[in-house]
Short mmCIF file of C-alpha atoms in Angstrom, two decimals:
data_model
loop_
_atom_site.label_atom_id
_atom_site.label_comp_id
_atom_site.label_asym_id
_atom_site.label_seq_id
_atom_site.Cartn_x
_atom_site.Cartn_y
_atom_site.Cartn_z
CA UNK A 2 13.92 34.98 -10.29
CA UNK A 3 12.03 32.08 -9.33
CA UNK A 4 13.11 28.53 -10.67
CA UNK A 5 12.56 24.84 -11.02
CA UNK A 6 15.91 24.68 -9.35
CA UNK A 7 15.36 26.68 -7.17
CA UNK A 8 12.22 25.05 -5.65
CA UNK A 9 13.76 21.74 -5.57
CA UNK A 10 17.11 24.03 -3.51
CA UNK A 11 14.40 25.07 -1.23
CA UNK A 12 12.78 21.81 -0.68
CA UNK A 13 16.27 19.99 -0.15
CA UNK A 14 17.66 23.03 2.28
CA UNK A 15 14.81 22.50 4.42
CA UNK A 16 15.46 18.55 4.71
CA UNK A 17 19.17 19.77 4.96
CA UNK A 18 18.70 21.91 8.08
CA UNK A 19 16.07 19.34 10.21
CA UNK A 20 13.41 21.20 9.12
CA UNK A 21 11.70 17.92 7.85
CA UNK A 22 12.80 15.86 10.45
CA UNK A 23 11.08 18.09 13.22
CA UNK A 24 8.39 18.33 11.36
CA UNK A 25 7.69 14.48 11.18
CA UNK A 26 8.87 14.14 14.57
CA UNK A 27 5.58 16.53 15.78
CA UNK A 28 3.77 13.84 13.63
CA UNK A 29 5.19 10.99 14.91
CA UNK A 30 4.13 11.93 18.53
CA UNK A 31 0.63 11.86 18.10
CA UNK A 32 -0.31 8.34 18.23
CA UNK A 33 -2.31 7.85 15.93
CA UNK A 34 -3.28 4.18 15.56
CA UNK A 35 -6.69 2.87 14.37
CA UNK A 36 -5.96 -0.83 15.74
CA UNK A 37 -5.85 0.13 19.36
CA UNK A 38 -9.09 1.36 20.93
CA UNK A 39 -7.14 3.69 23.37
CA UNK A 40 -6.05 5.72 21.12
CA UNK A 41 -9.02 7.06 18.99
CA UNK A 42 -8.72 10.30 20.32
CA UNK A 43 -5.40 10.98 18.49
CA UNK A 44 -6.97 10.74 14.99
CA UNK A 45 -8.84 13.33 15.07
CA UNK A 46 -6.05 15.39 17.07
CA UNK A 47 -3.37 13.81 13.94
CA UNK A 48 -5.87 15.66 11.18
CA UNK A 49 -6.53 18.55 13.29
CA UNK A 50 -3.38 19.16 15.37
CA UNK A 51 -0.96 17.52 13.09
CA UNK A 52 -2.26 18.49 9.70
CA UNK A 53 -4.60 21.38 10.52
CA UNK A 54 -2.57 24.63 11.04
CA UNK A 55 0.43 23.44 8.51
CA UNK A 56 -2.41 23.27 5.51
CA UNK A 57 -3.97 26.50 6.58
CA UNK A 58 -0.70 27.94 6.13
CA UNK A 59 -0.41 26.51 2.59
CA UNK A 60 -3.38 27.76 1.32
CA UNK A 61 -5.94 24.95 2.44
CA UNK A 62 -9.47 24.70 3.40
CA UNK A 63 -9.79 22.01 5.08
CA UNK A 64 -12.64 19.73 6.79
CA UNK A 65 -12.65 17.06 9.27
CA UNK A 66 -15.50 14.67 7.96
CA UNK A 67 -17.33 12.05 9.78
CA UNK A 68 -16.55 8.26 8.60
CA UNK A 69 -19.40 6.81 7.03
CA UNK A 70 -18.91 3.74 8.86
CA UNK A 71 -19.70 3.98 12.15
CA UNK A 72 -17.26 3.25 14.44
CA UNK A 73 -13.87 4.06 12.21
CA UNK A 74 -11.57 7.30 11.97
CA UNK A 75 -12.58 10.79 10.78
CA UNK A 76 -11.32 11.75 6.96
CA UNK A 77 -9.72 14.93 6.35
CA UNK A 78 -10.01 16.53 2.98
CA UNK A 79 -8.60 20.28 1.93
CA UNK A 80 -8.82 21.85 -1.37
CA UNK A 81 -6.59 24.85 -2.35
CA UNK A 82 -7.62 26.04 -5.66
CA UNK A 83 -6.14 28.96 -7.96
CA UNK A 84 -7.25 28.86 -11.41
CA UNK A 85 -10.24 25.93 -12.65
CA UNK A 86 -8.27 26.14 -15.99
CA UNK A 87 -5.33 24.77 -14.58
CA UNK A 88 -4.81 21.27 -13.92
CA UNK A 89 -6.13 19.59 -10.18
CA UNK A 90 -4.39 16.88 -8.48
CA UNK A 91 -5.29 15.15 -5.60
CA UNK A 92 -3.22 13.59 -2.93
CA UNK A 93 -3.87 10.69 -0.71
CA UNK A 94 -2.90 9.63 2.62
CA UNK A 95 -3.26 8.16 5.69
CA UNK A 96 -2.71 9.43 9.12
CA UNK A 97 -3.44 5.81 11.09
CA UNK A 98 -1.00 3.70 11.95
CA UNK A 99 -0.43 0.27 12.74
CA UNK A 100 -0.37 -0.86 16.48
CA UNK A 101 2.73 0.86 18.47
CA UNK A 102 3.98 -2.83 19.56
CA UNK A 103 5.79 -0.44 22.64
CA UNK A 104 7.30 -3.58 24.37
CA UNK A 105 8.86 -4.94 21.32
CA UNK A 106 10.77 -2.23 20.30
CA UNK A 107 14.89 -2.42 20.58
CA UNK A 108 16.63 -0.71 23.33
CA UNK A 109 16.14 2.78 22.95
CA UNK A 110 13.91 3.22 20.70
CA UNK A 111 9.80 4.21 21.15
CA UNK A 112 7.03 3.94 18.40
CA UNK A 113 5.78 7.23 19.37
CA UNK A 114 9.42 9.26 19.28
CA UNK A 115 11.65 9.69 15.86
CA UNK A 116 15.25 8.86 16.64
CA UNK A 117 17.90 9.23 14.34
CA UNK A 118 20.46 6.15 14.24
CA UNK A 119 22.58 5.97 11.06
CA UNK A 120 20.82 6.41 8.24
CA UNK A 121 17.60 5.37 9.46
CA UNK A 122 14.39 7.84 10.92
CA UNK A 123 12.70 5.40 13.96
CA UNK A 124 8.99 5.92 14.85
CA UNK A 125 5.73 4.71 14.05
CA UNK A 126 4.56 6.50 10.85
CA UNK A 127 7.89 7.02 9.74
CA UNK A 128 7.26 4.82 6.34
CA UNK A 129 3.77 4.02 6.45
CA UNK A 130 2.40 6.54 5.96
CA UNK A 131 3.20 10.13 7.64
CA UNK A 132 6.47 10.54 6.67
CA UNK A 133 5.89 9.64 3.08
CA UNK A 134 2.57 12.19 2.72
CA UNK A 135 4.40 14.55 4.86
CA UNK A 136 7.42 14.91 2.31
CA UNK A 137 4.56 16.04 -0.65
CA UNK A 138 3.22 18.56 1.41
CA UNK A 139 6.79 20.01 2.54
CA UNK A 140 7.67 19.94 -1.28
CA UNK A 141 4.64 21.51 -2.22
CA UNK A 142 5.51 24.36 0.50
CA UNK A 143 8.67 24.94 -1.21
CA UNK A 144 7.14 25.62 -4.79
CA UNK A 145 5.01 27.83 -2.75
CA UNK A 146 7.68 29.36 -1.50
CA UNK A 147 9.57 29.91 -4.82
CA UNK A 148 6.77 31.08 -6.42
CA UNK A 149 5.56 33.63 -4.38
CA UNK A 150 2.59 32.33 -2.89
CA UNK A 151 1.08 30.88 -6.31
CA UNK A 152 1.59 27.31 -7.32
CA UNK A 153 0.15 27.65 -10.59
CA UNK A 154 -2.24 24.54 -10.48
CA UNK A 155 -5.14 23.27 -8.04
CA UNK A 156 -4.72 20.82 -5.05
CA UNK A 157 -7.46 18.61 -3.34
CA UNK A 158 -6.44 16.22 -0.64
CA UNK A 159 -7.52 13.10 1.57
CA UNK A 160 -6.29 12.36 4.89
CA UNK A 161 -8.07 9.27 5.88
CA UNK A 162 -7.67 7.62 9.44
CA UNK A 163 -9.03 3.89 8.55
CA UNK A 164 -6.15 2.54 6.36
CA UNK A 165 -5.01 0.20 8.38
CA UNK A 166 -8.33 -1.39 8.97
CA UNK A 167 -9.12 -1.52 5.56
CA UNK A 168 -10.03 1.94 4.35
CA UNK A 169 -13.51 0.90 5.20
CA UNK A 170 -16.10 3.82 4.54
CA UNK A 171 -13.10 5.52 2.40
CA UNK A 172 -15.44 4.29 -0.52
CA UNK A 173 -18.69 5.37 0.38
CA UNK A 174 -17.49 8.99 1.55
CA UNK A 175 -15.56 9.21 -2.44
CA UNK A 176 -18.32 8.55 -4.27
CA UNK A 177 -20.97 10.81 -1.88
CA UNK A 178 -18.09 13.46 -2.70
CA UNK A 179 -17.22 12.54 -6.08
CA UNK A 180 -17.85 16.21 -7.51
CA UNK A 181 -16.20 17.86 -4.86
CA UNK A 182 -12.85 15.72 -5.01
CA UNK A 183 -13.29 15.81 -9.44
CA UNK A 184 -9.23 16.03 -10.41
CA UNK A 185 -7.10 15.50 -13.57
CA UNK A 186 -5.03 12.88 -11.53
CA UNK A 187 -4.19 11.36 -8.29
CA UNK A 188 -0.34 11.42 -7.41
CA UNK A 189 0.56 10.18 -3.93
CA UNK A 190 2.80 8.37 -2.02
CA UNK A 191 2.42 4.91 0.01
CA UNK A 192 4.17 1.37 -0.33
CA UNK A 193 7.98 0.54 -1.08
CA UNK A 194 10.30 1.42 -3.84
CA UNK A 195 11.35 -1.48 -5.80
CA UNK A 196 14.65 -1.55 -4.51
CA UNK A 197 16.19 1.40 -1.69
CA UNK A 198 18.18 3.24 -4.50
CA UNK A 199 15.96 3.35 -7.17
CA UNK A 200 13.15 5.68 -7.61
CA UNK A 201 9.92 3.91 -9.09
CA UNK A 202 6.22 4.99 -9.69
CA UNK A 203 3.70 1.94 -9.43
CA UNK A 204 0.53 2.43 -11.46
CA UNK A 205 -1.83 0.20 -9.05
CA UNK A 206 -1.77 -2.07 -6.22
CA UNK A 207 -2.63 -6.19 -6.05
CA UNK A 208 -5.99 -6.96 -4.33
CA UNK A 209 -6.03 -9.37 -1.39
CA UNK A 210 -8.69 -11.62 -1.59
CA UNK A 211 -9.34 -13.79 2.06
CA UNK A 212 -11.00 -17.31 2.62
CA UNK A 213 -10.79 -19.66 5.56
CA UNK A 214 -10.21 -23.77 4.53
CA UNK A 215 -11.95 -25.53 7.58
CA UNK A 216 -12.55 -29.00 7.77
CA UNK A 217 -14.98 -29.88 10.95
CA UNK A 218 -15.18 -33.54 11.37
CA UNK A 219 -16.74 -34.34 14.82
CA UNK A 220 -17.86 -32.24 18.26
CA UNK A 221 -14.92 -32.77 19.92
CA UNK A 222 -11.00 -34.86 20.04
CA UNK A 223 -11.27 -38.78 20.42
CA UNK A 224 -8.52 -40.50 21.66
CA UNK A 225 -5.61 -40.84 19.80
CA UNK A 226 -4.65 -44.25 21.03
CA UNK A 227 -7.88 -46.27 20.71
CA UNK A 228 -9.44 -44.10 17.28
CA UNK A 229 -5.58 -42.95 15.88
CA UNK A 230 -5.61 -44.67 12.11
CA UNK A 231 -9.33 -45.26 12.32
CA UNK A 232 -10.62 -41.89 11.85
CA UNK A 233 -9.87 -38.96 9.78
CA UNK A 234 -7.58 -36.23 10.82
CA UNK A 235 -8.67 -32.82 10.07
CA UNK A 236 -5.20 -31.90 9.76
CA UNK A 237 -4.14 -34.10 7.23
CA UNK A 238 -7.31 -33.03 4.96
CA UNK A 239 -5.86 -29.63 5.39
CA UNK A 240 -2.66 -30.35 5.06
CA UNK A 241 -3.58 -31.86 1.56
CA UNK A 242 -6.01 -29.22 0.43
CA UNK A 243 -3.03 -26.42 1.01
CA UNK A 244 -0.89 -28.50 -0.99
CA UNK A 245 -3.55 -29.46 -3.93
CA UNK A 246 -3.70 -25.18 -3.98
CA UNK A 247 0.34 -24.94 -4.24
CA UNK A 248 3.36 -27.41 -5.06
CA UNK A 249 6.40 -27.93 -2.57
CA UNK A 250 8.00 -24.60 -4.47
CA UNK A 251 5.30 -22.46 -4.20
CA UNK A 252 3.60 -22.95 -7.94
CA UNK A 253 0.03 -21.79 -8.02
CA UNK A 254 -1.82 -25.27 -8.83
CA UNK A 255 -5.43 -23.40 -9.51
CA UNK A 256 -4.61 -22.16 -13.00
CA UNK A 257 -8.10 -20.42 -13.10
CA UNK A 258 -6.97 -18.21 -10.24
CA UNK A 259 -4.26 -16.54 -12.28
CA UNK A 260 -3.67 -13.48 -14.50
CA UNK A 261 -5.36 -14.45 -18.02
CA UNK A 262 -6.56 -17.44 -16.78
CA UNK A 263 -2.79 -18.65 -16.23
CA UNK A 264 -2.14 -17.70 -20.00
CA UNK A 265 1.18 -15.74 -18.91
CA UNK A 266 1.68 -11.99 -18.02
CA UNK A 267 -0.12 -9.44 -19.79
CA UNK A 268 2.98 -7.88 -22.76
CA UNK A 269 2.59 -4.41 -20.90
CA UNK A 270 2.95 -5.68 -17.81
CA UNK A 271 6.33 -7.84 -19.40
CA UNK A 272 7.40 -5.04 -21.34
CA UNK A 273 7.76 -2.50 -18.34
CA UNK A 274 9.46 -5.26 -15.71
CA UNK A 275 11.77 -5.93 -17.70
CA UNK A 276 15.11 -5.54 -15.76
CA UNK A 277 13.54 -4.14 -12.62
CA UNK A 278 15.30 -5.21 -9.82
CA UNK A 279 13.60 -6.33 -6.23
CA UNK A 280 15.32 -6.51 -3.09
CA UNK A 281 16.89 -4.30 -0.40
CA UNK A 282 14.58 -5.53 2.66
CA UNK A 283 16.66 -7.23 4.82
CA UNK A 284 15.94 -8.41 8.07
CA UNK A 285 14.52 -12.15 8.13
CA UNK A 286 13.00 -12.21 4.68
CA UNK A 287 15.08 -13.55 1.42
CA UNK A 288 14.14 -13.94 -2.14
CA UNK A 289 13.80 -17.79 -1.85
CA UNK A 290 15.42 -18.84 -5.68
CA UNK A 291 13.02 -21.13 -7.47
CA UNK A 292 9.96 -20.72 -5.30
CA UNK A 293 6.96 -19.15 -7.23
CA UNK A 294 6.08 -19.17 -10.70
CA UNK A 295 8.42 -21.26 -13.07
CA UNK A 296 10.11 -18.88 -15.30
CA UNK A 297 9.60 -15.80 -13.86
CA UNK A 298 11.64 -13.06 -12.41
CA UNK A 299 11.39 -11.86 -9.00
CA UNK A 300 9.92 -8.45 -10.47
CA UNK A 301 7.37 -10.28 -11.95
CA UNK A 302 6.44 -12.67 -9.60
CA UNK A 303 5.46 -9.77 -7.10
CA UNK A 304 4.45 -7.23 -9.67
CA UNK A 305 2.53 -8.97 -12.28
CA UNK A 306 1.70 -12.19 -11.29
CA UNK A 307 -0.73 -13.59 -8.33
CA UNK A 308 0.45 -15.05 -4.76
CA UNK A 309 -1.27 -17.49 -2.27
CA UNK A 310 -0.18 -17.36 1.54
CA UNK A 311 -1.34 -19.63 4.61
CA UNK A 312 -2.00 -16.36 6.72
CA UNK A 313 -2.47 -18.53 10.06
CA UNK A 314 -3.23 -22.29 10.75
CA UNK A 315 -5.25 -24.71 13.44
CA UNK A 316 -5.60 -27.39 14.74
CA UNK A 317 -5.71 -28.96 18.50
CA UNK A 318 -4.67 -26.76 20.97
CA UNK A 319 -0.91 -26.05 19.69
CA UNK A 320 0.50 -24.49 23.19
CA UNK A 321 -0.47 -27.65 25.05
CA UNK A 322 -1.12 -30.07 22.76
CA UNK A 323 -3.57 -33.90 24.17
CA UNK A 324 -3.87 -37.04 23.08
CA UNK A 325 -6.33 -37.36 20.91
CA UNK A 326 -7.42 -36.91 17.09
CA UNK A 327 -8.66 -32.90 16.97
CA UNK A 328 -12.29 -32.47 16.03
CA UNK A 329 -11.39 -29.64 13.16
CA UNK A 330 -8.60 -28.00 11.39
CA UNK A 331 -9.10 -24.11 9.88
CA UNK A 332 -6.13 -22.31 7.97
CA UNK A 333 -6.56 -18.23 7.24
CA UNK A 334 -5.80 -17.87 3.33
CA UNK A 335 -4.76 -14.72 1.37
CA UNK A 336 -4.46 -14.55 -2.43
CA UNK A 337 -2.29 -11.19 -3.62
CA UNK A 338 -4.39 -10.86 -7.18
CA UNK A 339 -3.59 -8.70 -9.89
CA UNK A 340 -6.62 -6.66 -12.29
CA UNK A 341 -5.72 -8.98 -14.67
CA UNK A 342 -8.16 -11.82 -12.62
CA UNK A 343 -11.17 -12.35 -11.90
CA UNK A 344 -11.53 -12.74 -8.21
CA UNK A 345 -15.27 -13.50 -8.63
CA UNK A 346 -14.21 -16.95 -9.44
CA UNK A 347 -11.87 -17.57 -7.19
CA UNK A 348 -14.48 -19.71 -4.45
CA UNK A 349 -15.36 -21.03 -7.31
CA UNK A 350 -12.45 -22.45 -8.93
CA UNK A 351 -11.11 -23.60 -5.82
CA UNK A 352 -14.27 -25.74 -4.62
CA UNK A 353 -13.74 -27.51 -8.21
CA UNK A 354 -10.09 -27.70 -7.54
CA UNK A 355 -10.50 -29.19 -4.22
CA UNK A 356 -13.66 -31.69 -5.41
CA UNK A 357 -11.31 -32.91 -8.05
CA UNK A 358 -8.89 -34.14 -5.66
CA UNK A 359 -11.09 -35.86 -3.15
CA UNK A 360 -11.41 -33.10 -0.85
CA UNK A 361 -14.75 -32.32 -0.15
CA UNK A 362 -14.16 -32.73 3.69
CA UNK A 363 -12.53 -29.43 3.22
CA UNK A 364 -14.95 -26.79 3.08
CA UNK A 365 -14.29 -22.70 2.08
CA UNK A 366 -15.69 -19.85 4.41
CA UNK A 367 -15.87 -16.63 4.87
CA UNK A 368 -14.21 -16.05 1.26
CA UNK A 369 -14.54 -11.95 -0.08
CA UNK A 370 -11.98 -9.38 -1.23
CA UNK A 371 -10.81 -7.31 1.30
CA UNK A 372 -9.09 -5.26 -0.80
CA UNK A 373 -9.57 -4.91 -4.92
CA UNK A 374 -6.87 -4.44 -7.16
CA UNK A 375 -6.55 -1.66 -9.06
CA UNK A 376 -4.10 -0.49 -12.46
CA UNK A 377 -3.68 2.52 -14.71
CA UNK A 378 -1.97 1.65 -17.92
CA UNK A 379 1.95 2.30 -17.06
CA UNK A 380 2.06 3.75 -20.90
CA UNK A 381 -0.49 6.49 -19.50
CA UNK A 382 0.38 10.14 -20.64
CA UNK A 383 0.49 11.23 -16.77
CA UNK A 384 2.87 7.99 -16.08
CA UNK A 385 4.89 8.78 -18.63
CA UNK A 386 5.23 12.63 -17.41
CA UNK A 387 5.85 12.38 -14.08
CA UNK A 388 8.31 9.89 -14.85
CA UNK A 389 10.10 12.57 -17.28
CA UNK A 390 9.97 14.96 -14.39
CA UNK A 391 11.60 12.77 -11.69
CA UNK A 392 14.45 11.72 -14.04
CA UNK A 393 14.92 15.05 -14.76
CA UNK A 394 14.68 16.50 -11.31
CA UNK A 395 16.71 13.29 -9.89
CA UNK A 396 19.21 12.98 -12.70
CA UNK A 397 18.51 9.20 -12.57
CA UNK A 398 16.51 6.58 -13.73
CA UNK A 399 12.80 6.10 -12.36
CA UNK A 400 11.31 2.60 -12.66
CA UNK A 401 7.75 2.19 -13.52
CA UNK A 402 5.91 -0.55 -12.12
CA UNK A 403 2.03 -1.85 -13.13
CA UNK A 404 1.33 -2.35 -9.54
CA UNK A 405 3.12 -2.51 -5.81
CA UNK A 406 3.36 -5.45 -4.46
CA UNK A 407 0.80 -4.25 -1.66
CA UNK A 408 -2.26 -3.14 -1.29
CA UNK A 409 -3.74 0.29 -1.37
CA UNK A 410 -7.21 2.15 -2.13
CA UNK A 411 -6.45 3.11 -5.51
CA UNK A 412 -9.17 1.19 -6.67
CA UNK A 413 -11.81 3.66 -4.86
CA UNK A 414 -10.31 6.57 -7.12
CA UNK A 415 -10.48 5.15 -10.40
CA UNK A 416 -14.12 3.55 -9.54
CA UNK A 417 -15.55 7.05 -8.12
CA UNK A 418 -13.19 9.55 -10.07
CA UNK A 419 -11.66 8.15 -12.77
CA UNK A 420 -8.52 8.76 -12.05
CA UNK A 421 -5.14 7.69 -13.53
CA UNK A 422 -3.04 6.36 -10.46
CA UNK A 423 1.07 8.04 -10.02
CA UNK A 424 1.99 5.96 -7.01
CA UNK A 425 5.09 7.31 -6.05
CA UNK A 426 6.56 5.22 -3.13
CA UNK A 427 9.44 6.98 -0.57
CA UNK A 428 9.54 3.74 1.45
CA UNK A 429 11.71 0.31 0.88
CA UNK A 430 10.46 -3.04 1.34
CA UNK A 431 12.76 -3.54 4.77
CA UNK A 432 11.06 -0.75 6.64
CA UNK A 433 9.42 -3.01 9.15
CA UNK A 434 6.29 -0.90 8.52
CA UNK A 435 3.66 -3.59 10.86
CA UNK A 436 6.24 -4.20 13.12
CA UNK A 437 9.10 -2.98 16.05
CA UNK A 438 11.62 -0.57 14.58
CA UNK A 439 9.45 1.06 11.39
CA UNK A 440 12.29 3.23 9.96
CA UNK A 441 12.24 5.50 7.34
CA UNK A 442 15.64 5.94 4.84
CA UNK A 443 16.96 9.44 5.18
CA UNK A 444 18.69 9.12 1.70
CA UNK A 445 15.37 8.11 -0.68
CA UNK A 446 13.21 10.50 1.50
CA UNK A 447 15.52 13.59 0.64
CA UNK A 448 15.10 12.30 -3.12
CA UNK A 449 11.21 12.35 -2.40
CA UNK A 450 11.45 15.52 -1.29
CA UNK A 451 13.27 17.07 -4.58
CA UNK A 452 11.20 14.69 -6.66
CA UNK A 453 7.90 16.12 -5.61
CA UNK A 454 9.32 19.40 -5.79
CA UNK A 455 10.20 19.32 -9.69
CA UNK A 456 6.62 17.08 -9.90
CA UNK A 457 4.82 20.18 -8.13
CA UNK A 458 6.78 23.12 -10.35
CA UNK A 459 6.11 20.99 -13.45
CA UNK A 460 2.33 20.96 -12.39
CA UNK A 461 2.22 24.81 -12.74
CA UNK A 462 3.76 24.97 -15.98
CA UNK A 463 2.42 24.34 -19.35
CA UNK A 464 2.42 21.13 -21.27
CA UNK A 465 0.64 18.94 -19.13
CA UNK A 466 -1.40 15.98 -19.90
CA UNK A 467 -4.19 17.68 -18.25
CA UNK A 468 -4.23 20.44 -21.48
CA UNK A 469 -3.67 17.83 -23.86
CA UNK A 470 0.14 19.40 -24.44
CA UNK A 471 1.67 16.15 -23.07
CA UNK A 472 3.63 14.34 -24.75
CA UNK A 473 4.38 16.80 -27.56
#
């Protein structure tokens, strides 16, 4: 008879035998990255190829669509649909990757060939972000499985191959679709868990918002002998504007950029960090104790509260650096923003900031979000039950979090669909997911696997929040 156990027995026995790993190891051999103009061809062959014949045999119909944008990767989307009574989901992924970075791989290992070391998947894709939609779909095939053929709800799902340039034209294909891609709820996968072991569902992503500090004083270097301590330095200005923006232990000094106009976090946002853990990424990074905001826990720092980075910086000619006084100075700025802000006044604010401290040498450019942040409330009925049905399928506790620590196109789903946003990550922060060595944990993707599973048999059952049944 079938069973929620027995889908998630399924689901696990095919991770068990290397069903899973094959399966992501056809994946990972199509290499499909958007940042290298070489490779174009394998998008389409990753939605077509890669995806194409494994949805048909779930059920799908699916469609390779044209990018809006001219000049970026195709979009997949498949609907398989059973009963319009019955609650639709949609998934979300992306089938671009990063650059492959060949050269700077370690010995032995490829960006376009899984290998198995320890307890570590290799290849590109791996976390970010094959792997992660791949385990769904092999989860939903087991509830398919166990239930005959029938999954007892409706599925719609986008494949998009422009992630890692931005999603750009992911927004203007939504909303020309928006009836066609209507759904109770969008449950996916993408970003980090909050820590390796811990299973967590983030309800949103931070925005990155992008604006160049440049400070052009003259048409070219002057002599640093005969004009140094006479004239201005471009990269002192600079280096004085970055630190008007942030204090020697990384303290946001534009209060007006912050959540709540720098008022403090948000009490939901409070309320559901408190005592979530952050860490696990090893490698070269470290949670640097007392850098950031005063007060605050790691969690949320990076969760609820907003971040400024120097991205890149300028000035003179750094690999063989003359003597003279450089004519300019430019650094490449990022701020991580929450929903909670306003990022239409970030130029703003900072052009006061900066004319309050003497700095009008220092001039802003090219500021505009590249990405905008997005939240569903974490108390939201369809939070709250596909939290119940991890925990229960898991047998563990399932952290929620108001938003990763990333950045994703959630945003385009709630604008277009209105959609509440399950974000439920597979990956850990250490993956090296831009870099040499992207890895993928075997032990929190098998959980991923049985948690979609129980998420999936759930779906098909009654009491959802889609009927109004959930919670009781």
């Amino acid at each position: 008879m079938a069973s929620r156990e027995g889908a998630i027995g399924r689901a696990q026995e095919f991770f068990d035998q290397g069903g899973f790993r094959d399966r992501l190891a056809e994946l990972v051999a199509i290499p499909s990255t958007s940042q290298e103009a070489r490779h174009e061809p394998a998008l389409a062959e990753y939605l077509d190829r890669g995806l194409g014949a494994w949805l048909a045999r779930l059920g799908f119909e699916s469609t390779r669509n044209a990018n809006p944008r001219e000049g970026f990767g195709p979009i997949l989307t498949a609907h398989r649909m059973e009963d319009p009574e019955r609650p639709t989901v949609l998934l979300y992924g992306h089938g671009d990757t990063v650059a492959g970075l060949d050269a700077q791989w370690s010995e032995g290992l490829s960006p376009w060939t899984l290998t198995h070391r320890e307890d570590r998947w290799y290849g590109r894709g791996t976390a970010d972000n094959k792997g992660q939609h791949a385990l769904n779909l092999a989860a939903l095939e087991a509830v398919l499985a166990e239930r005959g053929g029938k999954l007892g709800f409706n599925v719609k799902l986008v494949i998009e191959t422009a992630e890692e340039r931005g999603s750009l034209g992911l927004r203007d294909f939504v909303a020309a679709n928006r009836e066609a891609l209507a759904a109770d709820v969008l449950i996916a996968s993408d970003g980090p868990r909050v820590v390796p072991e811990l299973p967590t569902i983030a309800t949103g992503t931070r925005g990155t918002f992008h604006f160049d500090l440049m400070v052009a004083l003259r048409q070219g270097g002057v002599h640093s002998g005969h004009w140094g301590g006479l004239t201005r330095d471009p990269a002192v200005l600079l280096a004085h504007a970055l630190t008007a923006i942030m204090d020697r232990d990384g303290k946001l000094l534009v209060r007006d950029w912050l959540p709540q106009g720098g008022e403090g976090l948000p009490d939901s946002v409070r309320t559901v960090l408190k005592g979530c853990p952050v860490g696990g990424g090893g490698g070269a990074a470290s949670i640097d104790e007392g850098w950031g905001e005063p007060g605050f826990t790691a969690a949320e720092k990076i969760y609820g509260w907003n971040s400024f980075i120097v991205l890149a910086m300028e000035s003179g000619v750094p690999a063989n650096p003359v003597n003279a006084v450089a004519p300019w100075a430019r650094a490449h700025c990022q701020i991580r923003y929450t929903v909670d802000s306003d990022p239409m006044q970030f130029e703003p604010a900072l052009r006061r900031h900066l004319d309050a401290h003497g700095l009008q040498a220092v001039a802003i450019e090219k500021a505009a979000i590249r990405m905008p942040a997005s939240r569903t409330d974490p108390a939201h009925p369809w939070v709250q039950w596909a939290q119940a049905s991890m925990e229960k399928s898991l047998g563990k506790r399932v952290q929620v979090i108001p938003n990763s620590s990333g950045g994703l196109p959630g945003d385009v789903f709630v604008d277009h669909l209105g959609l509440p946003l399950v974000w439920v990550p597979h990956s850990y922060n250490g993956c090296k997911q831009h870099g040499p060595d992207e890895h993928l944990l075997v032990a929190p993707a098998r959980e991923g696997i049985a948690a979609f599973a129980g998420l999936w048999w759930d779906l098909g059952e009654a009491e959802t929040p889609a009927d109004g049944t959930y919670p009781k």
